[in-house]
Coordinates of C-alpha atoms in Angstrom, one line a residue:
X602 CA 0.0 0.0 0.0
X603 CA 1.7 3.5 -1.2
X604 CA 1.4 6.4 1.6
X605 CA 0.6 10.2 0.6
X606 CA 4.2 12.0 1.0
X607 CA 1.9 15.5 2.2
X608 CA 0.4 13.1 5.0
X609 CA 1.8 13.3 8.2
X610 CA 2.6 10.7 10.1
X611 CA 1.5 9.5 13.3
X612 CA 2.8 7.0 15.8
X613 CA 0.3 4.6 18.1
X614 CA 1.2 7.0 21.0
X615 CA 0.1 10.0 19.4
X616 CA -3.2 7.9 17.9
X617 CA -3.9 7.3 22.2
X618 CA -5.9 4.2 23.1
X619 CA -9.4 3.3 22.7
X620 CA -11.9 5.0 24.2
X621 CA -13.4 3.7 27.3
X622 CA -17.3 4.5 29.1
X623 CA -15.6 5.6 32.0
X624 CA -12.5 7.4 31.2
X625 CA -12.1 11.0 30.9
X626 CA -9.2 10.9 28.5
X627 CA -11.9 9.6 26.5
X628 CA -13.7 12.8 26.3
X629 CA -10.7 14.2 25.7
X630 CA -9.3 12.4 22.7
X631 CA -11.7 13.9 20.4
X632 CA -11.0 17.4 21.4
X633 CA -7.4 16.5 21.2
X634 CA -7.6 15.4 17.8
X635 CA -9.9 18.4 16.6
X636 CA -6.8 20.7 17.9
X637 CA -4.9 18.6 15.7
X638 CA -6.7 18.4 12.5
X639 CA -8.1 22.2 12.7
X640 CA -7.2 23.7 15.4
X641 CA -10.0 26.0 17.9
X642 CA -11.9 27.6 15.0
X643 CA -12.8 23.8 13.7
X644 CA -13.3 23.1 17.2
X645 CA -15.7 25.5 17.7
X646 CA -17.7 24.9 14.5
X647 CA -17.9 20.9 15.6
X648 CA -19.2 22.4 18.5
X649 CA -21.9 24.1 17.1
X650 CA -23.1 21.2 15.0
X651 CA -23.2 18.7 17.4
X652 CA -25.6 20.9 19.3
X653 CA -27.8 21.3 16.0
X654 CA -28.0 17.9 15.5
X655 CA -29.1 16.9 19.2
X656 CA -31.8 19.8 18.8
X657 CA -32.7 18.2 15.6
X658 CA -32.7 14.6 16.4
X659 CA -36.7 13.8 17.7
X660 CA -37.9 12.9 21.0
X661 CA -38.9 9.3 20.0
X662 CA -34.9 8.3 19.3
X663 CA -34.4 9.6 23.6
X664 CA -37.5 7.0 24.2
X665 CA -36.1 4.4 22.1
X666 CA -32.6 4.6 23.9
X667 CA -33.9 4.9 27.0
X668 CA -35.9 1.8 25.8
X669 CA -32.9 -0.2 24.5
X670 CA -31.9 -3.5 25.7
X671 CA -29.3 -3.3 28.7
X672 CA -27.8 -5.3 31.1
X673 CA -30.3 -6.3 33.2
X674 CA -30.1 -6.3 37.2
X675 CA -31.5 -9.2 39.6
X676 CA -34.7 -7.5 40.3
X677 CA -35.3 -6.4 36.7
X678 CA -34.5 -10.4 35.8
X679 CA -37.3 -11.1 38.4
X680 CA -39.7 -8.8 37.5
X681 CA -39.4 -8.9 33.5
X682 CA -38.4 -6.3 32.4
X683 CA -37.3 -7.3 28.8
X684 CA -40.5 -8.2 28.2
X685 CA -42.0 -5.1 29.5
X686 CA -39.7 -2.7 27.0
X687 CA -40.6 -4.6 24.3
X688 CA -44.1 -4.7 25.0
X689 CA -44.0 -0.6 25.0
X690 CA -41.8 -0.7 21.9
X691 CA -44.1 -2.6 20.3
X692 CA -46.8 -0.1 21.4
X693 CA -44.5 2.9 20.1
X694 CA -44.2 1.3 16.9
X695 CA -47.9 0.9 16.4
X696 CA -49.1 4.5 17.7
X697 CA -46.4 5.7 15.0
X698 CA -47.6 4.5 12.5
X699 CA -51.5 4.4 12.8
X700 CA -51.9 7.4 15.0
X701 CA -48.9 9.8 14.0
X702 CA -50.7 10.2 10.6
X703 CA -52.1 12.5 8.3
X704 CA -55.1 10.1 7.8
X705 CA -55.5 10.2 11.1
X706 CA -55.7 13.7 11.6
X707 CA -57.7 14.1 8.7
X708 CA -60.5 11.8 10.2
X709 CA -60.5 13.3 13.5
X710 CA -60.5 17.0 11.7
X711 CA -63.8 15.8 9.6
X712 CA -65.3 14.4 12.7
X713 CA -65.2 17.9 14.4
X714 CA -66.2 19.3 11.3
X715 CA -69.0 17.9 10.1
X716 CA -70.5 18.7 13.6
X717 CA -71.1 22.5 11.8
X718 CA -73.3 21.4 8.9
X719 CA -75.2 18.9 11.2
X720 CA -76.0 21.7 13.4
X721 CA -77.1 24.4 10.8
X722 CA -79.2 21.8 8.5
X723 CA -80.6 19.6 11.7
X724 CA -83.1 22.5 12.9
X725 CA -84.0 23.3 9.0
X726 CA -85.0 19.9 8.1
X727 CA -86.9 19.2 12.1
X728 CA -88.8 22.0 10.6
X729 CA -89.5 20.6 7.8
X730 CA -90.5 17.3 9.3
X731 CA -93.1 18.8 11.4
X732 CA -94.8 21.8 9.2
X733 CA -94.8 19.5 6.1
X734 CA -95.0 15.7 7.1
X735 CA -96.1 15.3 10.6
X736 CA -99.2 17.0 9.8
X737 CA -100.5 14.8 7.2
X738 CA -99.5 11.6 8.2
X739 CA -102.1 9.8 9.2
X740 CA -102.2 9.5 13.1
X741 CA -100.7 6.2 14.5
X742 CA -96.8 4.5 13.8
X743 CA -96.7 6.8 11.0
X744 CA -97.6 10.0 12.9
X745 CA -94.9 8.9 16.0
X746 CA -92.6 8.0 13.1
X747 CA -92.2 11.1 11.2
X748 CA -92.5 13.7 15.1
X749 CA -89.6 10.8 15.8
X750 CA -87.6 11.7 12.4
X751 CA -88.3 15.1 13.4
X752 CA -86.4 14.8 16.7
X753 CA -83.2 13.4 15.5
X754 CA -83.0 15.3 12.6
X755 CA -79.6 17.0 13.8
X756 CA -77.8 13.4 14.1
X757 CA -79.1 12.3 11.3
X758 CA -78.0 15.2 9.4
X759 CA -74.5 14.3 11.2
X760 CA -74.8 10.7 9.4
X761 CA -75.5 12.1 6.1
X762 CA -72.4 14.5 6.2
X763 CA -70.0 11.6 7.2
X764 CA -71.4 9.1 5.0
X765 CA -70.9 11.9 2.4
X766 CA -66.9 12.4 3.9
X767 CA -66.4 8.6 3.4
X768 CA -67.5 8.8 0.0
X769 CA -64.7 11.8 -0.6
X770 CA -62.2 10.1 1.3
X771 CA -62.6 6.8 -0.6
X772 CA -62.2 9.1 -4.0
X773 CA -59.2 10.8 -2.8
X774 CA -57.6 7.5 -1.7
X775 CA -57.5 8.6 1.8
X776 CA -58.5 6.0 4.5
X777 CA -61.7 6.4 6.3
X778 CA -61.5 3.8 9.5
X779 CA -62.2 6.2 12.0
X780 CA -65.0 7.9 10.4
X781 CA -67.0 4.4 9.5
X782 CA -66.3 3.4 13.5
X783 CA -68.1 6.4 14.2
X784 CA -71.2 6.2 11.6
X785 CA -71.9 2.8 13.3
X786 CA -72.0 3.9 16.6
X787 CA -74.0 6.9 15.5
X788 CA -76.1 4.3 13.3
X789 CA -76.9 2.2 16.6
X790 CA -77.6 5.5 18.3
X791 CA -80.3 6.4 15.7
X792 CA -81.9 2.6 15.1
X793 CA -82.2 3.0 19.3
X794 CA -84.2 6.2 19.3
X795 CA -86.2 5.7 16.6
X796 CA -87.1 2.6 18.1
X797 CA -88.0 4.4 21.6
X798 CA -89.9 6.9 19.8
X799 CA -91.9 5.1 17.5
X800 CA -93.1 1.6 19.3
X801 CA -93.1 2.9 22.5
X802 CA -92.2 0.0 24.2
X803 CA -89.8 -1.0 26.8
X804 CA -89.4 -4.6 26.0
X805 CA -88.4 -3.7 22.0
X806 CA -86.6 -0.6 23.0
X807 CA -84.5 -3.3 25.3
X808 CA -84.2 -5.4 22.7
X809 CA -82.9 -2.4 19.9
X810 CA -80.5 -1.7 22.7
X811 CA -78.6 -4.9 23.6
X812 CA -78.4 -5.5 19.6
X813 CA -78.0 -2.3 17.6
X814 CA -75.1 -1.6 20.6
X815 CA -73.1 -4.8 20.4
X816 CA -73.3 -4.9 16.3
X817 CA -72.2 -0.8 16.0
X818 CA -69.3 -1.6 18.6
X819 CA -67.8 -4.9 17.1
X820 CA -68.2 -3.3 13.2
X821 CA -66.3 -0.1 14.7
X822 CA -63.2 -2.1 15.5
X823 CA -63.2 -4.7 12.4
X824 CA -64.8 -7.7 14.8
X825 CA -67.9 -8.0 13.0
X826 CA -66.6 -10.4 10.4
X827 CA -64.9 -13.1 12.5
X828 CA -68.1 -13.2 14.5
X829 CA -69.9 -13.7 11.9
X830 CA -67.6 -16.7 10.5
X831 CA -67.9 -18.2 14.1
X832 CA -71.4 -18.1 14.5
X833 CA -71.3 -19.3 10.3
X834 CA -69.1 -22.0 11.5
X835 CA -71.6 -23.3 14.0
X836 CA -74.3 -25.1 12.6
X837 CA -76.1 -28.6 12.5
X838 CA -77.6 -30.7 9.5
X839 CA -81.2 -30.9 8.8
X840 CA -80.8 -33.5 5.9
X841 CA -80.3 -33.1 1.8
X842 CA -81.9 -31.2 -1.1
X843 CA -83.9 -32.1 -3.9
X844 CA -80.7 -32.0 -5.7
X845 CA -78.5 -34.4 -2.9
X846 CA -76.3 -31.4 -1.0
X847 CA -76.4 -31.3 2.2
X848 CA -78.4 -28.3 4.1
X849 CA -77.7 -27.0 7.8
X850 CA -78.9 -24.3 10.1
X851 CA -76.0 -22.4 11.2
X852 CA -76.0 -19.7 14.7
X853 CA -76.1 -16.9 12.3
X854 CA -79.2 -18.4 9.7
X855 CA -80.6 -18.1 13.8
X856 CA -79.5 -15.0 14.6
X857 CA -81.1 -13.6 11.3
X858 CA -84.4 -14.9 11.5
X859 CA -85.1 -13.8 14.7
X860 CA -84.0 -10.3 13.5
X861 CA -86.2 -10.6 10.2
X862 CA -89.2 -12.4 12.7
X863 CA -88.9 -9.4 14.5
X864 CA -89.0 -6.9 12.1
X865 CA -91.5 -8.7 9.7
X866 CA -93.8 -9.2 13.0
X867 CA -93.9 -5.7 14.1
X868 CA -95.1 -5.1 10.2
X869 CA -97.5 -7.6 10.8
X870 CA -98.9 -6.3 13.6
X871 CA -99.0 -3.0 12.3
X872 CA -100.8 -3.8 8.8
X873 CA -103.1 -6.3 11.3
X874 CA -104.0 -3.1 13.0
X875 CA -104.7 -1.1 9.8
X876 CA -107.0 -3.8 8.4
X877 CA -108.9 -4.1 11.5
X878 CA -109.5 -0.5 11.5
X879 CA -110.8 -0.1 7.9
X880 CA -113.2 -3.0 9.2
X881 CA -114.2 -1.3 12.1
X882 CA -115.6 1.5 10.0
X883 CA -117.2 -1.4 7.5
X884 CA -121.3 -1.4 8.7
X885 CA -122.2 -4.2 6.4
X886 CA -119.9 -6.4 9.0
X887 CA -122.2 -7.9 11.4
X888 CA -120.5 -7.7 15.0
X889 CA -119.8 -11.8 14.8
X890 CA -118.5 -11.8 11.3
X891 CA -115.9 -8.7 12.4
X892 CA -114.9 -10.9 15.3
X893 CA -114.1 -13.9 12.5
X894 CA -112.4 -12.1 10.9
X895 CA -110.6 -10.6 13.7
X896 CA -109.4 -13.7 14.7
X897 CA -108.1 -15.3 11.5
X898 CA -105.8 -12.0 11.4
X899 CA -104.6 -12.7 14.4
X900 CA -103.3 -15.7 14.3
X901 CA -102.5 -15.7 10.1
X902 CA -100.6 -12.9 10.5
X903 CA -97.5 -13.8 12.6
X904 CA -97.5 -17.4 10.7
X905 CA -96.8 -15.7 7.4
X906 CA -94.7 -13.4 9.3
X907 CA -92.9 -16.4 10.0
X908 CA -92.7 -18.7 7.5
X909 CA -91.4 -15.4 5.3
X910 CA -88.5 -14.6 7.8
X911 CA -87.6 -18.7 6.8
X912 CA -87.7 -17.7 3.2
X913 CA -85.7 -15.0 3.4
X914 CA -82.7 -16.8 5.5
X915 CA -83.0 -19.5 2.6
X916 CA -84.2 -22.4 5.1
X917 CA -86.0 -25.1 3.1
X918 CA -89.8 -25.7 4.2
X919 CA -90.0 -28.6 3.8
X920 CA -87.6 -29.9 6.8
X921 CA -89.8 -28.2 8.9
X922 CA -91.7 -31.7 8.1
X923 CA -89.5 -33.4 10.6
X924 CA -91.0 -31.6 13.5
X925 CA -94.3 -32.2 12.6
X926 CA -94.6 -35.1 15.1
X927 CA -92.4 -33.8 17.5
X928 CA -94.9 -30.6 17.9
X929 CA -98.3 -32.9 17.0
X930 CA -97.3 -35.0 20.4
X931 CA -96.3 -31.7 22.1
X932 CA -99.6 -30.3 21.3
X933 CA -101.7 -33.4 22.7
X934 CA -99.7 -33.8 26.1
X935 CA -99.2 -30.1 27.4
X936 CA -101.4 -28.0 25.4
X937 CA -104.8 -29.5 25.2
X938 CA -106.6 -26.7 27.2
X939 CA -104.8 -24.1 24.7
X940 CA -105.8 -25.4 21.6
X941 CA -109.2 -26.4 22.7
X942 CA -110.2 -22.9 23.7
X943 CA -108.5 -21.3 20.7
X944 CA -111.3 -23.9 18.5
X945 CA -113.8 -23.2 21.2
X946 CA -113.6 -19.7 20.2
X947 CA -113.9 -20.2 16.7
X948 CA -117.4 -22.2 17.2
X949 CA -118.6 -19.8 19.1
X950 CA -117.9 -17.0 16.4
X951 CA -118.9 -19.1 14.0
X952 CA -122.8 -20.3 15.4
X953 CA -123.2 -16.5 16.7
X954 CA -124.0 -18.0 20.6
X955 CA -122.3 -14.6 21.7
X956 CA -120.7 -12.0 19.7
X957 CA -118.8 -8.5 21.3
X958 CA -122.2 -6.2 22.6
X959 CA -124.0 -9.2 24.2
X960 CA -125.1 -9.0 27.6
X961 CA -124.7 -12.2 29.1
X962 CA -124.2 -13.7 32.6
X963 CA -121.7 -16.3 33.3
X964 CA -122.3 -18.4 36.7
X965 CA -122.1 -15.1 38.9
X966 CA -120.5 -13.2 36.0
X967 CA -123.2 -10.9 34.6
X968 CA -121.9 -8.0 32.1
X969 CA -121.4 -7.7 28.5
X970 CA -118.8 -8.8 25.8
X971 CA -116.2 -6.4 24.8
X972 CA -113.3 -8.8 23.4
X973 CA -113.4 -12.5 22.0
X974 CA -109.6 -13.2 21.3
X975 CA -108.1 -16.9 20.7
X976 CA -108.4 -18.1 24.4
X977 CA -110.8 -16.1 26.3
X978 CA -113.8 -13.4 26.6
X979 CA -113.7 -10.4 28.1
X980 CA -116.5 -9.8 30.1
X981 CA -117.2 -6.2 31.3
X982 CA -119.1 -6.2 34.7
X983 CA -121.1 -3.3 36.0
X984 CA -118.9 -2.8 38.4
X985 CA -116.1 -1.8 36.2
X986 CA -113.6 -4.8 36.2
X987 CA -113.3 -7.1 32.8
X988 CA -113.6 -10.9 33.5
X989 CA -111.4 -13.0 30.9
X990 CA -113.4 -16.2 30.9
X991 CA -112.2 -18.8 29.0
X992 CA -114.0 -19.9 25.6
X993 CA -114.6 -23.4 26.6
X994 CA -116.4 -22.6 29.3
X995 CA -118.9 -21.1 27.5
X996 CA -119.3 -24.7 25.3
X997 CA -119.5 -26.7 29.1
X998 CA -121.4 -24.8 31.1
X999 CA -123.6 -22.5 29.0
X1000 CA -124.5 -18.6 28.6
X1001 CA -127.2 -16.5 29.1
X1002 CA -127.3 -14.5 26.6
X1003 CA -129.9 -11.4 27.5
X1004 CA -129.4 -10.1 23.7
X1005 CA -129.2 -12.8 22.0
X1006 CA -131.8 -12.3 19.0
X1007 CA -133.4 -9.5 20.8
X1008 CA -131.9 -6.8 23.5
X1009 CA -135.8 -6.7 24.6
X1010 CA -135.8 -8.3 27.7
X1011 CA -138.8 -8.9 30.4
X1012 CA -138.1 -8.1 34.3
X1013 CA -140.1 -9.2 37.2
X1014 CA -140.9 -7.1 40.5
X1015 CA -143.0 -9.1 42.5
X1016 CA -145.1 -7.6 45.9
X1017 CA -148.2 -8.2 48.0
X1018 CA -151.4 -6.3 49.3
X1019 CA -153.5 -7.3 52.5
X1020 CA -156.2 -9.8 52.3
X1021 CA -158.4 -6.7 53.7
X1022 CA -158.2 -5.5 50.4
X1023 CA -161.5 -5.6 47.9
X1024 CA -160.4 -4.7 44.8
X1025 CA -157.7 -6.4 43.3
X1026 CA -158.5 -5.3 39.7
X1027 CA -157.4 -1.9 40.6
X1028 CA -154.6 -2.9 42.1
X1029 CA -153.3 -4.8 39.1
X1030 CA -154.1 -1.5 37.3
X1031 CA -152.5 0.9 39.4
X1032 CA -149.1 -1.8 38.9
X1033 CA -149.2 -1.5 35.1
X1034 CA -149.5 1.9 35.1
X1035 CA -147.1 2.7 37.9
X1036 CA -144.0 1.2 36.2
X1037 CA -145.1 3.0 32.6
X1038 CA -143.7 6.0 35.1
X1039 CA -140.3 4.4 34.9
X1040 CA -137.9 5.8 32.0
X1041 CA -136.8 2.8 30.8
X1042 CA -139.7 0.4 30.9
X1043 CA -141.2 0.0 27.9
X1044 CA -145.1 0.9 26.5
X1045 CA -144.5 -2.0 23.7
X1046 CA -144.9 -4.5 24.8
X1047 CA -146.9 -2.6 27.7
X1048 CA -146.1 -3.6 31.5
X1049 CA -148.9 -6.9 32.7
X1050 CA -149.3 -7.4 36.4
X1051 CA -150.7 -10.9 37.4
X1052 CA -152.2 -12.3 40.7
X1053 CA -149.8 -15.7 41.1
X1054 CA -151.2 -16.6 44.6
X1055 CA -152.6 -16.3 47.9
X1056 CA -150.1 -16.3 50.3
X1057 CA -149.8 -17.0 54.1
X1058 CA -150.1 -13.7 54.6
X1059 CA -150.5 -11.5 51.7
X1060 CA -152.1 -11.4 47.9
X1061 CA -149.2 -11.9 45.8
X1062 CA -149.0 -9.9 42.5
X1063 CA -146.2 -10.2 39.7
X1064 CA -145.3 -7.2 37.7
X1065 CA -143.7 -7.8 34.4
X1066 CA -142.4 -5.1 32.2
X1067 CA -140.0 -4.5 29.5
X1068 CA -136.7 -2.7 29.0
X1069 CA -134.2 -3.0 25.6
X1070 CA -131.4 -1.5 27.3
X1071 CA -130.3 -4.4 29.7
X1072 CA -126.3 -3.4 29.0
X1073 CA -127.3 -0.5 31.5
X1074 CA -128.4 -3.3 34.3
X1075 CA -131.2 -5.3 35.7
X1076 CA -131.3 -4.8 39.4
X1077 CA -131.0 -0.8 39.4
X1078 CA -134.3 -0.7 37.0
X1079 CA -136.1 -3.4 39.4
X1080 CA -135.4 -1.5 41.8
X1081 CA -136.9 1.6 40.7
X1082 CA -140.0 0.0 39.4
X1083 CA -140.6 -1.2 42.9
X1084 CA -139.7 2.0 44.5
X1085 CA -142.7 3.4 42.3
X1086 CA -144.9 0.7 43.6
X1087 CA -144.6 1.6 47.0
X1088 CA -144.9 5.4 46.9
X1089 CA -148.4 4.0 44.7
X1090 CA -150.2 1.9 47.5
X1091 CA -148.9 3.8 50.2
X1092 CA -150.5 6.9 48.4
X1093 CA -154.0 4.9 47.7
X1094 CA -153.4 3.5 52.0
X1095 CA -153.0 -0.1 50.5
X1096 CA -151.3 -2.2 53.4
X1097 CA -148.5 -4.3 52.6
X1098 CA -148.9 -6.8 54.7
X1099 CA -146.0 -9.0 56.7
X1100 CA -146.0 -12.4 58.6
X1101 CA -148.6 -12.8 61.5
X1102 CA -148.2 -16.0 64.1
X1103 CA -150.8 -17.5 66.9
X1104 CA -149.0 -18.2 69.6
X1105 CA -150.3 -20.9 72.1
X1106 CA -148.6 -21.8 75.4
X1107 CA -149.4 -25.2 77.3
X1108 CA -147.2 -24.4 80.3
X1109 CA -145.5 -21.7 82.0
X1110 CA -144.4 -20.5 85.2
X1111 CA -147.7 -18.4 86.6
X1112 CA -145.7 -15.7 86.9
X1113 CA -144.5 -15.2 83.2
X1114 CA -148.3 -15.2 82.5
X1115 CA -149.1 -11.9 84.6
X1116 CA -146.4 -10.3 83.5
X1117 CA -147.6 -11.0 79.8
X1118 CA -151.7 -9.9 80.5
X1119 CA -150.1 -7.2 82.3
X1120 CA -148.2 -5.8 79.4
X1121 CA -149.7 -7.4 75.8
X1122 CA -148.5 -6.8 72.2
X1123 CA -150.5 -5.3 69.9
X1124 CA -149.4 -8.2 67.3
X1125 CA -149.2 -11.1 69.7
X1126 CA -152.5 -12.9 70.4
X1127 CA -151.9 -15.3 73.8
X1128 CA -154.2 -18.2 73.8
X1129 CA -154.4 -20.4 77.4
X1130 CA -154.3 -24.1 76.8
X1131 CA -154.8 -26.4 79.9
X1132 CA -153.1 -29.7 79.5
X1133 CA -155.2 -33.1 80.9

């Protein structure tokens, strides 16, 4: 190897030995050498850029050192630490490149941003909502619907805007994670209100809760699709096709048609509604005939309901074959009592004993119908309270039914006169005539009153009159009637007579017998029997 002439040369003293942590000649060799190549000036100018670069040099390259690898102590050996630094390294890494970004900034910036539009736009279209639309939707789910569009208007003018921001960051190439995490959440947040708002009942609003919630948070951090493959995975056979592949019934063909029963049922429910409304208003109906019809709704509605959410999931019909017996032998052992009175109400319907309006009376039960649903009749007393008696029992133990054919209906009130009174013909007149003064008895047919018998003590009369009103009671109009009748023979000194007795003692004390002459009843009439 040829040296350069102009170099000059050095020996291994002047070159000094290596440099050691924890020497100071160490420090000093490089100063030493500096003197030597350039003298202060250079030393000075080194000076100055070793302090730019350490100004320069980030904060992450301090952590990173201070994170390094080192020799580690007993303690630090016990406690872990070399798993600890990496574990924050790792964590350091990740932040750096995920969070440290312009993406990331870009997504939080539109987040905050698109809080402005939401805000100016939400209170225009609320007002829209309810000037325009809540007026003329008919009142109802729809009515609760569009006042319930109307109060979320502001987040869901937020959801439009971000949907929108996706839709530019997907065109720009930019990445949009944060911003879809947030439209779910915001999604499940809207599915929840509306909910609340428009059914207006805890159990669904429970229900939108503890699903809408758990779906928004696992799509907002990318869990959503290995869920899915897991509940996918899980699944049992129920046989072959036409064509000879094999068909199961995974979790998630479950999860889905309870989600589609639900949402198809509600529907249902609310066209059931509609329907039975538009019949209401239908007077060609006869009351039994609306009931019919009433009833098939009910219970065709959530089958088709049903049997669509199957169709929709794809499951084949005709498996369902292989529960048949299974449910047939279910239905004989446990629900005998259910399906008889769901038939028992049919015949009822059907051979018009009873129909809603009917005044009836049930063992003790008197009242009239209001409701004939699959298992029971509600019976409204006069008292108020609603007895739900069941349809069979109608079918075992009879009805009477006051309006049957006819809400005409005969009452008796029943009383007796004195045998000192002579004219009984006017007596039977004055009757009829006395309950025509009664509001609700009618003139056709006219009120009769009959002599049945002579009593013990009295001349029994029945009075028999008629009302068509018997859904406003029996006993209050009786009772009137015969409030009338007694003001009438009172007024005309008629005596209404009550139980006399002859009372004849044998033996006594003598002393109970002068106390008795001494002090007689008016009513009592003593009679002295001597015994042989």
């Amino acid at each position: 190897m040829q040296e350069d002439p102009d170099k000059p040369i050095s020996s291994p003293a002047d070159e000094g030995p290596a440099p050691s942590p924890n020497s100071s000649d160490a420090a000093a060799a490089p100063a030493l050498a500096d003197v030597e190549d350039g003298g202060p000036a250079d030393l000075d100018a080194k000076a100055q850029s070793a302090s730019d670069e350490g100004a320069e040099r980030p904060a992450t390259d301090s952590l990173e050192s201070v994170l390094a690898p080192r020799e580690e102590s007993a303690i630090e050996e016990l406690i872990g630490t070399d798993a600890i630094l990496e574990k924050a390294r790792s964590i350091l890494e990740w932040a750096r490149e995920n969070l440290w970004s312009i993406d990331i900034a870009v997504q939080f910036l539109i987040l905050f941003a698109a809080l402005v539009p939401a805000a100016i736009f939400g209170p225009q279209i609320k007002k829209l909502i309810q000037t325009q639309i809540a007026p003329r939707a008919p009142y109802g789910s729809l009515k609760r619907a569009a006042n319930a569009f109307g109060n979320i208007a502001t987040p869901i003018a937020l959801f439009i805007v971000l949907q929108a921001s996706t839709i530019a960051l997907g065109a720009f190439g930019r990445s949009s994670a944060i911003v879809a995490a947030a439209i779910s959440l915001l999604s499940a947040w809207i599915v929840i209100r509306l909910v609340t708002l428009v059914i207006r009942s805890e159990f669904w609003s429970r229900v939108a809760f503890y699903v809408a919630w758990p779906l928004a948070a696992l799509d907002a951090f990318g869990l959503l699709d290995n869920v899915i493959d897991q509940l996918e995975a899980f699944s049992f056979p129920l046989g072959e096709n036409e064509a000879g592949q094999p068909i199961s019934f995974s979790a998630l063909d479950f999860v889905r048609t309870l989600i589609t029963f639900g949402i198809l049922f509600w529907l249902a429910s609310t066209l059931n509604r509609f329907i039975q409304g538009r019949l209401e208003q239908v007077e060609e109906l006869t009351p039994s005939l609306r009931a019919l019809v009433f009833k098939i709704l009910n219970v065709l509605m959530p089958i088709l309901a049903f049997l669509m959410a199957l169709q929709i999931v794809g499951f084949n019909l005709a498996t369902l074959t292989v529960f048949g017996g299974a449910i047939g032998l279910g239905v004989g052992l446990g629900l005998q009592r259910t399906i008889s009175n769901f038939f028992a109400g049919f015949t009822l319907i059907a051979d018009k004993s009873i129909k809603p309006g009917d005044v009836i009376e049930v063992a003790d039960t008197f009242g009239w119908v209001t409701k004939m649903n699959a298992r029971y009749v509600s019976v409204r007393t006069r008292d108020g309270t609603s007895h739900l008696i069941p349809n069979d029992k109608f079918i075992e133990d009879g009805v009477i039914n006051w309006s049957h054919s006819d809400k005409v209906v005969r009452l008796h009130a029943g009383f007796g006169v004195a045998y000192s009174t002579r004219d009984l013909k006017a007596i039977k007149e004055m009757a009829e005539s006395t309950a025509l003064t009664v509001d609700r008895v009618l003139d056709r047919p006219a009120p009769v009153c009959n002599l049945v018998e002579f009593g013990d003590s009295s001349v029994n009369f029945d009075l028999r009159f008629w009302i068509d009103d018997p859904r406003n009671g029996l006993a209050n109009v009786r009772s009137t009637v015969m409030l009338a009748l007694w003001d009438a023979l009172h007024d005309r000194g008629v005596e209404i007579p009550f139980p006399q007795r002859d009372l004849h003692i044998k033996s006594a004390p003598p002393e109970i017998f002068g106390a008795m002459v001494e002090a007689p009843s008016d009513n009592v009439e003593i009679g002295l029997a001597t015994g042989s």
